[in-house]
Coordinates of C-alpha atoms in Angstrom, one line a residue:
Chain L
M1 CA 0.0 0.0 0.0
N2 CA 2.8 2.3 0.9
N3 CA 4.4 1.4 -2.3
V4 CA 1.4 2.6 -4.3
I5 CA 1.4 6.0 -2.5
T6 CA 5.2 6.5 -2.9
Q7 CA 5.0 5.5 -6.6
N8 CA 2.2 8.0 -7.3
I9 CA 3.9 10.9 -5.5
L10 CA 7.1 10.3 -7.3
R11 CA 5.2 10.0 -10.6
L12 CA 3.4 13.3 -9.8
F13 CA 6.6 15.2 -9.4
F14 CA 8.2 13.5 -12.4
F15 CA 5.3 14.3 -14.7
V16 CA 4.8 17.9 -13.6
L17 CA 8.6 18.5 -13.9
V18 CA 8.8 16.9 -17.4
Q19 CA 5.7 18.8 -18.5
G20 CA 6.7 22.1 -17.0
V21 CA 10.4 22.0 -18.0
V22 CA 10.7 19.9 -21.1
L23 CA 7.4 19.6 -22.9
Q24 CA 6.4 23.2 -22.4
Q25 CA 9.6 24.2 -24.3
A26 CA 9.3 21.3 -26.8
K27 CA 8.9 23.5 -29.8
L28 CA 10.7 21.2 -32.2
G29 CA 11.1 24.0 -34.8
G30 CA 8.8 25.6 -37.3
T31 CA 5.2 26.7 -36.9
F32 CA 4.0 23.1 -37.2
F33 CA 5.2 22.3 -33.7
N34 CA 3.7 25.3 -32.1
Y35 CA 0.5 23.8 -33.3
I36 CA 1.2 20.6 -31.4
S37 CA 1.3 20.5 -27.6
L38 CA 2.7 17.5 -25.9
F39 CA 0.9 16.3 -22.8
I40 CA 2.1 13.7 -20.3
Y41 CA 0.7 14.8 -17.0
P42 CA -2.9 13.5 -17.6
L43 CA -1.4 10.0 -17.4
F44 CA -1.0 10.6 -13.6
L45 CA -4.7 10.8 -13.2
L46 CA -5.2 7.7 -15.3
L47 CA -2.7 5.6 -13.3
L48 CA -4.2 6.4 -9.9
P49 CA -5.4 3.3 -8.0
L50 CA -8.8 1.9 -9.1
R51 CA -10.4 2.1 -5.7
I52 CA -9.7 5.8 -5.1
S53 CA -12.8 7.7 -4.1
K54 CA -14.5 10.1 -6.6
I55 CA -14.1 13.1 -4.4
A56 CA -10.4 12.4 -3.9
L57 CA -10.0 12.0 -7.6
V58 CA -11.6 15.5 -8.2
L59 CA -9.4 17.1 -5.5
I60 CA -6.3 15.4 -6.9
G61 CA -7.2 16.5 -10.4
F62 CA -7.6 20.1 -9.1
G63 CA -4.2 19.9 -7.4
L64 CA -2.5 18.5 -10.4
G65 CA -4.0 21.1 -12.7
M66 CA -2.9 23.9 -10.3
L67 CA 0.7 22.6 -10.4
V68 CA 0.8 22.5 -14.2
D69 CA -0.9 25.9 -14.5
G70 CA 1.8 27.2 -12.2
A71 CA 4.4 26.1 -14.6
Y72 CA 2.5 27.4 -17.7
N73 CA 1.4 30.6 -16.0
S74 CA -2.1 30.0 -17.2
P75 CA -4.3 29.9 -14.1
G76 CA -7.3 27.7 -14.5
V77 CA -6.9 26.4 -18.0
H78 CA -5.1 23.1 -17.3
T79 CA -7.0 22.7 -14.0
A80 CA -10.4 22.9 -15.8
A81 CA -9.3 20.2 -18.2
C82 CA -8.0 18.0 -15.3
L83 CA -11.3 18.3 -13.4
V84 CA -13.2 17.1 -16.5
T85 CA -10.8 14.2 -16.8
A86 CA -11.1 13.3 -13.1
I87 CA -14.9 13.4 -13.1
L88 CA -15.1 11.3 -16.3
R89 CA -12.5 8.6 -15.3
P90 CA -14.9 6.4 -13.3
L91 CA -17.4 6.6 -16.1
V92 CA -14.9 5.6 -18.8
L93 CA -13.6 2.8 -16.5
A94 CA -17.2 1.5 -16.1
I95 CA -17.7 1.5 -19.9
L96 CA -14.4 -0.3 -20.6
E97 CA -14.8 -2.8 -17.8
P98 CA -13.4 -6.2 -18.9
R99 CA -15.8 -9.2 -18.9
E100 CA -14.2 -10.6 -15.8
G101 CA -14.1 -7.3 -14.0
Y102 CA -11.2 -5.3 -12.7
N103 CA -8.6 -6.9 -10.4
V104 CA -8.4 -4.6 -7.4
S105 CA -4.8 -5.5 -6.7
L106 CA -3.6 -4.6 -10.2
G107 CA -2.8 -1.1 -11.4
L108 CA -4.6 0.4 -14.4
T109 CA -1.6 -0.3 -16.7
V110 CA -0.7 -1.9 -20.0
K111 CA 0.9 -4.7 -18.0
S112 CA -2.3 -5.5 -16.3
Y113 CA -5.0 -5.2 -19.0
G114 CA -3.0 -5.2 -22.2
L115 CA -2.2 -2.5 -24.8
P116 CA -5.6 -2.4 -26.7
W117 CA -7.5 -1.8 -23.5
F118 CA -5.0 0.8 -22.3
L119 CA -5.2 2.6 -25.7
K120 CA -8.9 2.9 -25.5
Y121 CA -8.8 4.0 -21.8
A122 CA -6.1 6.6 -22.3
G123 CA -7.3 7.6 -25.7
I124 CA -10.8 8.5 -24.6
L125 CA -9.8 10.5 -21.6
L126 CA -6.8 12.2 -23.3
F127 CA -8.9 13.3 -26.2
I128 CA -11.5 14.9 -23.9
H129 CA -8.8 16.4 -21.8
L130 CA -7.2 18.0 -24.8
L131 CA -10.5 19.2 -26.2
V132 CA -11.4 21.0 -23.0
Y133 CA -7.9 22.4 -22.8
F134 CA -7.9 23.8 -26.3
V135 CA -11.4 25.2 -26.0
L136 CA -10.4 27.1 -22.9
E137 CA -6.9 28.0 -24.3
I138 CA -8.2 29.4 -27.6
F139 CA -11.5 30.5 -26.0
T140 CA -13.2 31.7 -29.3
P141 CA -15.8 29.5 -30.9
I142 CA -15.0 31.0 -34.3
Y143 CA -11.7 29.1 -34.3
I144 CA -13.5 25.8 -34.0
I145 CA -11.3 24.4 -36.8
E146 CA -8.1 25.3 -35.0
I147 CA -9.5 23.9 -31.7
I148 CA -10.3 20.5 -33.3
G149 CA -7.1 20.5 -35.4
R150 CA -4.8 21.2 -32.5
T151 CA -6.7 18.7 -30.4
I152 CA -6.3 15.9 -32.9
A153 CA -2.6 16.7 -33.7
S154 CA -1.7 17.0 -30.0
F155 CA -3.7 13.9 -29.2
I156 CA -1.7 11.7 -31.6
F157 CA 1.7 12.8 -30.4
S158 CA 0.7 12.9 -26.7
L159 CA -0.8 9.4 -26.8
F160 CA 2.3 8.2 -28.5
L161 CA 4.4 9.8 -25.7
M162 CA 2.3 8.1 -23.0
I163 CA 2.6 4.7 -24.6
M164 CA 6.3 5.2 -24.8
Y165 CA 6.4 6.0 -21.1
M166 CA 4.3 2.9 -20.3
I167 CA 6.6 0.7 -22.4
I168 CA 9.9 2.1 -21.1
A169 CA 9.0 2.7 -17.4
R170 CA 6.7 -0.4 -17.2
P171 CA 4.9 0.8 -14.1
S172 CA 3.0 -1.9 -12.3
V173 CA 0.9 0.2 -10.0
Chain P
M1 CA -30.8 16.7 7.0
R2 CA -30.1 13.0 6.6
N3 CA -31.3 13.3 3.0
L4 CA -28.9 16.2 2.4
V5 CA -26.0 14.1 3.8
L6 CA -27.0 11.2 1.5
L7 CA -27.3 13.5 -1.4
F8 CA -23.8 14.8 -0.7
L9 CA -22.4 11.3 -0.3
R10 CA -23.9 10.3 -3.6
F11 CA -23.2 13.4 -5.7
G12 CA -20.6 15.2 -3.6
H13 CA -17.9 14.6 -6.1
F14 CA -20.1 16.1 -8.8
I15 CA -21.0 19.1 -6.8
L16 CA -17.3 19.6 -5.9
F17 CA -16.5 19.3 -9.6
V18 CA -19.0 22.0 -10.6
I19 CA -17.8 24.3 -7.9
L20 CA -14.1 23.9 -8.9
E21 CA -14.9 24.2 -12.6
I22 CA -16.6 27.5 -11.9
F23 CA -13.6 28.6 -9.9
C24 CA -11.4 27.6 -12.8
L25 CA -13.4 29.6 -15.3
Y26 CA -13.2 32.6 -12.9
L27 CA -9.4 32.2 -12.8
I28 CA -9.2 31.8 -16.6
V29 CA -11.1 35.0 -17.4
N30 CA -9.4 37.0 -14.7
Y31 CA -5.8 36.0 -14.7
N32 CA -5.1 35.1 -18.4
R33 CA -4.4 38.1 -20.5
K34 CA -5.7 36.6 -23.8
Q35 CA -8.8 34.9 -22.3
R36 CA -9.6 38.0 -20.3
D37 CA -9.5 40.2 -23.4
I38 CA -11.7 37.8 -25.3
W39 CA -14.1 37.5 -22.4
A40 CA -14.3 41.2 -21.9
N41 CA -14.8 41.7 -25.7
S42 CA -17.5 39.1 -26.0
A43 CA -19.2 40.4 -22.9
N44 CA -19.3 43.8 -24.5
I45 CA -20.7 42.4 -27.7
F46 CA -23.3 40.4 -25.7
W47 CA -24.4 43.2 -23.5
G48 CA -24.4 45.7 -26.3
Y49 CA -26.5 43.4 -28.4
S50 CA -28.9 42.7 -25.5
S51 CA -29.4 46.2 -24.5
E52 CA -30.0 47.2 -28.1
K53 CA -32.7 44.5 -28.4
W54 CA -34.2 45.6 -25.1
N55 CA -34.3 49.2 -26.3
D56 CA -35.9 48.1 -29.6
W57 CA -38.6 46.4 -27.6
T58 CA -39.3 49.2 -25.2
N59 CA -39.3 51.6 -28.1
Y60 CA -41.8 49.4 -29.8
L61 CA -44.0 49.5 -26.6
S62 CA -43.9 53.3 -26.6
L63 CA -44.6 53.5 -30.3
Q64 CA -48.2 54.6 -29.8
D65 CA -47.1 57.5 -27.6
N66 CA -44.4 58.5 -30.0
M67 CA -46.9 58.4 -32.8
D68 CA -49.4 60.6 -30.9
E69 CA -46.7 63.0 -30.1
L70 CA -45.5 63.2 -33.7
A71 CA -49.1 63.6 -35.0
F72 CA -49.6 66.4 -32.5
E73 CA -46.5 68.1 -33.7
N74 CA -47.5 67.6 -37.3
A75 CA -50.9 69.1 -36.6
K76 CA -49.3 72.2 -35.1
L77 CA -47.0 72.6 -38.1
K78 CA -49.8 72.2 -40.5
E79 CA -51.9 74.7 -38.5
K80 CA -49.1 77.2 -38.8
L81 CA -48.7 76.6 -42.5
I82 CA -52.4 77.0 -43.2
N83 CA -52.7 80.1 -41.2
Y84 CA -49.5 81.5 -42.6
E85 CA -50.8 81.1 -46.2
L86 CA -54.1 82.7 -45.3
S87 CA -52.7 85.7 -43.6
P88 CA -52.4 88.9 -45.6
I89 CA -49.0 89.6 -47.2
F90 CA -48.1 92.6 -45.0
E91 CA -48.3 90.4 -41.9
K92 CA -46.1 87.6 -43.2
D93 CA -42.8 88.9 -42.0
S94 CA -43.9 89.0 -38.5
L95 CA -44.8 85.5 -37.3
T96 CA -45.9 86.7 -33.9
K97 CA -48.8 88.7 -35.4
L98 CA -50.3 85.7 -37.2
N99 CA -54.0 86.0 -37.1
N100 CA -54.8 82.3 -36.7
Q101 CA -58.0 81.2 -38.2
Y102 CA -57.6 77.4 -38.0
E103 CA -56.4 75.1 -35.2
L104 CA -55.7 71.4 -35.7
L105 CA -56.4 68.8 -33.1
T106 CA -55.1 65.2 -33.5
A107 CA -57.4 62.3 -32.9
R108 CA -57.4 58.6 -33.3
I109 CA -60.1 56.7 -35.1
V110 CA -62.0 54.4 -32.8
S111 CA -64.4 52.9 -35.3
N112 CA -64.8 53.2 -39.0
T113 CA -66.9 51.8 -41.8
T114 CA -66.6 52.1 -45.5
D115 CA -69.1 49.5 -46.8
R116 CA -72.5 51.0 -45.9
P117 CA -74.6 53.5 -47.9
N118 CA -73.9 56.0 -45.1
N119 CA -70.6 55.7 -43.3
Y120 CA -69.5 57.1 -40.0
L121 CA -66.3 57.3 -38.0
T122 CA -65.8 57.7 -34.3
L123 CA -62.9 59.7 -32.9
N124 CA -61.4 59.6 -29.4
K125 CA -61.7 63.3 -28.9
G126 CA -64.9 65.0 -27.6
I127 CA -66.3 68.1 -25.9
K128 CA -63.6 68.0 -23.2
D129 CA -61.0 68.6 -26.0
G130 CA -63.0 71.4 -27.5
V131 CA -64.5 69.5 -30.4
Q132 CA -67.8 70.9 -31.8
K133 CA -70.4 69.9 -34.3
D134 CA -69.6 70.8 -37.9
M135 CA -65.8 70.9 -37.6
G136 CA -64.0 69.3 -40.5
V137 CA -61.8 66.2 -40.2
I138 CA -58.7 65.7 -42.3
S139 CA -55.9 63.2 -42.5
K140 CA -52.4 63.4 -44.0
N141 CA -53.8 62.2 -47.4
G142 CA -56.9 64.4 -47.7
I143 CA -60.2 65.2 -46.1
V144 CA -62.1 62.7 -44.1
G145 CA -65.5 64.1 -43.2
I146 CA -67.4 66.5 -40.9
I147 CA -68.2 66.2 -37.2
R148 CA -71.9 65.3 -36.9
D149 CA -72.3 64.9 -33.1
V150 CA -70.1 65.1 -30.0
R151 CA -70.1 63.6 -26.6
N152 CA -67.7 64.2 -23.7
D153 CA -65.0 61.8 -24.9
Y154 CA -66.0 60.9 -28.4
A155 CA -67.0 62.5 -31.6
A156 CA -69.1 61.0 -34.5
V157 CA -68.0 62.0 -38.0
N158 CA -70.1 61.9 -41.1
S159 CA -67.6 60.3 -43.4
L160 CA -67.0 61.7 -46.9
L161 CA -68.5 58.4 -47.8
H162 CA -72.0 59.5 -46.6
R163 CA -74.7 60.5 -49.0
R164 CA -75.5 63.6 -47.1
T165 CA -72.0 65.0 -46.8
F166 CA -71.6 67.8 -49.3
I167 CA -68.2 69.4 -49.6
S168 CA -67.2 72.5 -51.6
A169 CA -64.4 71.5 -53.8
M170 CA -62.5 73.1 -56.7
I171 CA -60.3 72.1 -59.6
K172 CA -56.9 73.3 -58.6
R173 CA -55.8 74.2 -62.1
T174 CA -58.7 76.3 -63.2
G175 CA -60.3 77.4 -59.9
A176 CA -63.7 76.1 -61.0
F177 CA -65.7 75.0 -58.0
G178 CA -68.5 72.6 -57.4
E179 CA -69.9 70.2 -54.9
L180 CA -68.5 66.9 -53.9
R181 CA -70.8 64.0 -53.0
W182 CA -70.7 60.3 -52.7
I183 CA -73.2 58.2 -54.6
G184 CA -72.7 55.2 -52.4
T185 CA -71.1 52.6 -54.4
N186 CA -67.3 52.6 -54.6
P187 CA -65.5 53.9 -51.5
Q188 CA -62.7 55.3 -53.6
I189 CA -64.8 57.3 -56.1
V190 CA -66.9 60.5 -55.4
N191 CA -68.8 62.6 -57.8
L192 CA -68.0 66.3 -58.4
G193 CA -71.1 68.2 -59.5
S194 CA -72.0 71.8 -60.4
I195 CA -69.0 72.3 -62.7
E196 CA -70.5 74.3 -65.6
K197 CA -69.9 73.1 -69.1
H198 CA -67.9 76.1 -70.2
N199 CA -65.1 74.9 -67.9
T200 CA -62.5 72.6 -69.3
V201 CA -62.1 69.5 -67.3
V202 CA -59.1 67.2 -67.9
V203 CA -58.7 63.7 -66.5
G204 CA -55.9 63.7 -63.9
D205 CA -56.7 67.2 -62.6
T206 CA -56.3 67.7 -58.9
I207 CA -59.3 68.4 -56.8
V208 CA -58.8 70.4 -53.6
T209 CA -61.1 72.0 -51.0
S210 CA -62.3 75.4 -52.1
G211 CA -62.4 77.0 -48.7
Y212 CA -65.8 78.4 -49.3
S213 CA -67.4 76.2 -46.7
T214 CA -66.6 76.8 -43.0
H215 CA -65.5 73.2 -42.5
F216 CA -62.1 73.1 -44.2
P217 CA -59.3 75.5 -45.1
P218 CA -58.8 76.0 -48.8
G219 CA -56.3 74.0 -50.8
L220 CA -56.5 70.6 -49.0
M221 CA -56.0 67.6 -51.3
I222 CA -59.1 65.6 -52.0
G223 CA -58.2 63.5 -55.1
T224 CA -57.8 63.5 -58.8
I225 CA -60.2 63.3 -61.7
E226 CA -60.7 59.7 -62.8
A227 CA -63.2 60.2 -65.6
T228 CA -65.4 62.9 -66.9
E229 CA -68.3 63.2 -69.4
L230 CA -70.7 65.9 -70.5
P231 CA -74.1 64.3 -71.2
S232 CA -75.9 66.0 -74.1
G233 CA -78.3 68.7 -73.1
N234 CA -76.8 69.0 -69.7
N235 CA -75.2 72.1 -68.3
F236 CA -72.9 70.4 -65.9
H237 CA -70.0 68.0 -66.2
D238 CA -70.4 64.6 -64.7
I239 CA -67.0 64.1 -63.0
K240 CA -65.8 61.1 -61.1
V241 CA -63.0 61.9 -58.6
R242 CA -60.6 59.2 -57.2
L243 CA -60.0 60.0 -53.6
S244 CA -56.4 60.4 -52.4
N245 CA -57.5 59.0 -49.0
D246 CA -57.8 55.3 -48.4
F247 CA -60.7 55.3 -46.0
G248 CA -60.1 51.7 -45.1
A249 CA -56.6 52.4 -43.8
L250 CA -57.2 55.5 -41.8
R251 CA -55.8 55.6 -38.2
Q252 CA -54.9 59.1 -37.3
V253 CA -56.8 62.2 -38.2
E254 CA -56.9 65.9 -37.4
I255 CA -59.9 67.9 -36.5
V256 CA -60.0 71.4 -38.0
K257 CA -61.2 74.1 -35.7
N258 CA -62.3 77.1 -37.6
L259 CA -62.1 80.0 -35.1
K260 CA -64.1 82.2 -37.4
Q261 CA -66.8 79.7 -38.3
A262 CA -69.5 81.2 -36.1
Q263 CA -68.9 84.7 -37.4
Q264 CA -69.1 83.6 -41.1
L265 CA -72.2 81.5 -40.6
E266 CA -74.0 84.2 -38.7
L267 CA -73.2 86.7 -41.5
E268 CA -74.3 84.3 -44.2
Q269 CA -77.6 83.6 -42.4
K270 CA -78.3 87.2 -42.0
V271 CA -77.7 88.0 -45.6
K272 CA -79.9 85.0 -46.7
G273 CA -82.7 86.2 -44.4
E274 CA -82.9 89.7 -45.8

């Protein structure tokens, strides 16, 4: 149990640091990459233990968003997206529940439930997260094309980044 | 209380979510330069648009008052014009000395008919506004009729479309005058009688009031000549006049007060009696 908490706390700092220091600056040249934003930190919410309470999830989402917003100097934008992700996580988990149910002792990882399941799980929540983020970041309904375009582009690259993390770090909880 | 606790246990996370989201939106529009500008701008557009629509609506509600006010103003101006044209030339350079003969009073039509052999209108002005029997009634397009009876708040008008309404009219071009009367069929056509056959009458000529009766000031538009014929052996033209007024569409009229009516009538009566 202690192990789970330590793991998550370490992961929180790691993700926020990577997001704030590396990915925020990750403008890999040209206007094309200004268009794409790389997101890793939503993965923290996805990997929280299965049995965590809904209220705790919302509060943790709020805290995580505040930390990232601190790094981005954009009060509220990431936080609003994190809150949506946090409130929808139980719903998505219920929809994607395997036939034999979840194993409480396992983490919600690639290792536990396989890559296809994890792609669906992370894909749905990441897409919603990015959509909310870009709606609030661009904040003008007229730029709906830009909102959707940036969401899709960022979605592909961020999902790839998350899978890379899952394959390289191989977290079990 | 127990229900409230249960409700919170069940939906607490959602309530918390909504509260925190609202807090986030508050942060976004207050502490992000770009979003704040967009928000302020959109809010401006929204409130501008809303208050404009609201103003449109309230203006619409006060339309009747505005109309009455304008009609009143119009009547005052027309009154001035009529009196100005009537006043002798040497008085014209001093407006203050105008010797007013006519006053106009605006009124709204309360009821109106055009399809009977004898048509009447009812106006929303009466004795309390100074309306008297035999005053003329005009509208912006021409003459309407003559006041037949008055009560405290209302006045009944013999419409021009009444077989016993006779109005002294003249052909504007030649000055020949005759008597206008309705024969009771078409509410847009009246007959002009008593124009002697030596006068030339052309279709399209304008017919105006002659000013010889005490009801109307001279020169008010009545209509144009639609058709004319001179039956053989007859001394008078048979002229049909198309009215410029559409009696079915009348709403607002003006009552003409002739301040010298009594004087003129009395004199005429006296001469006739001798």
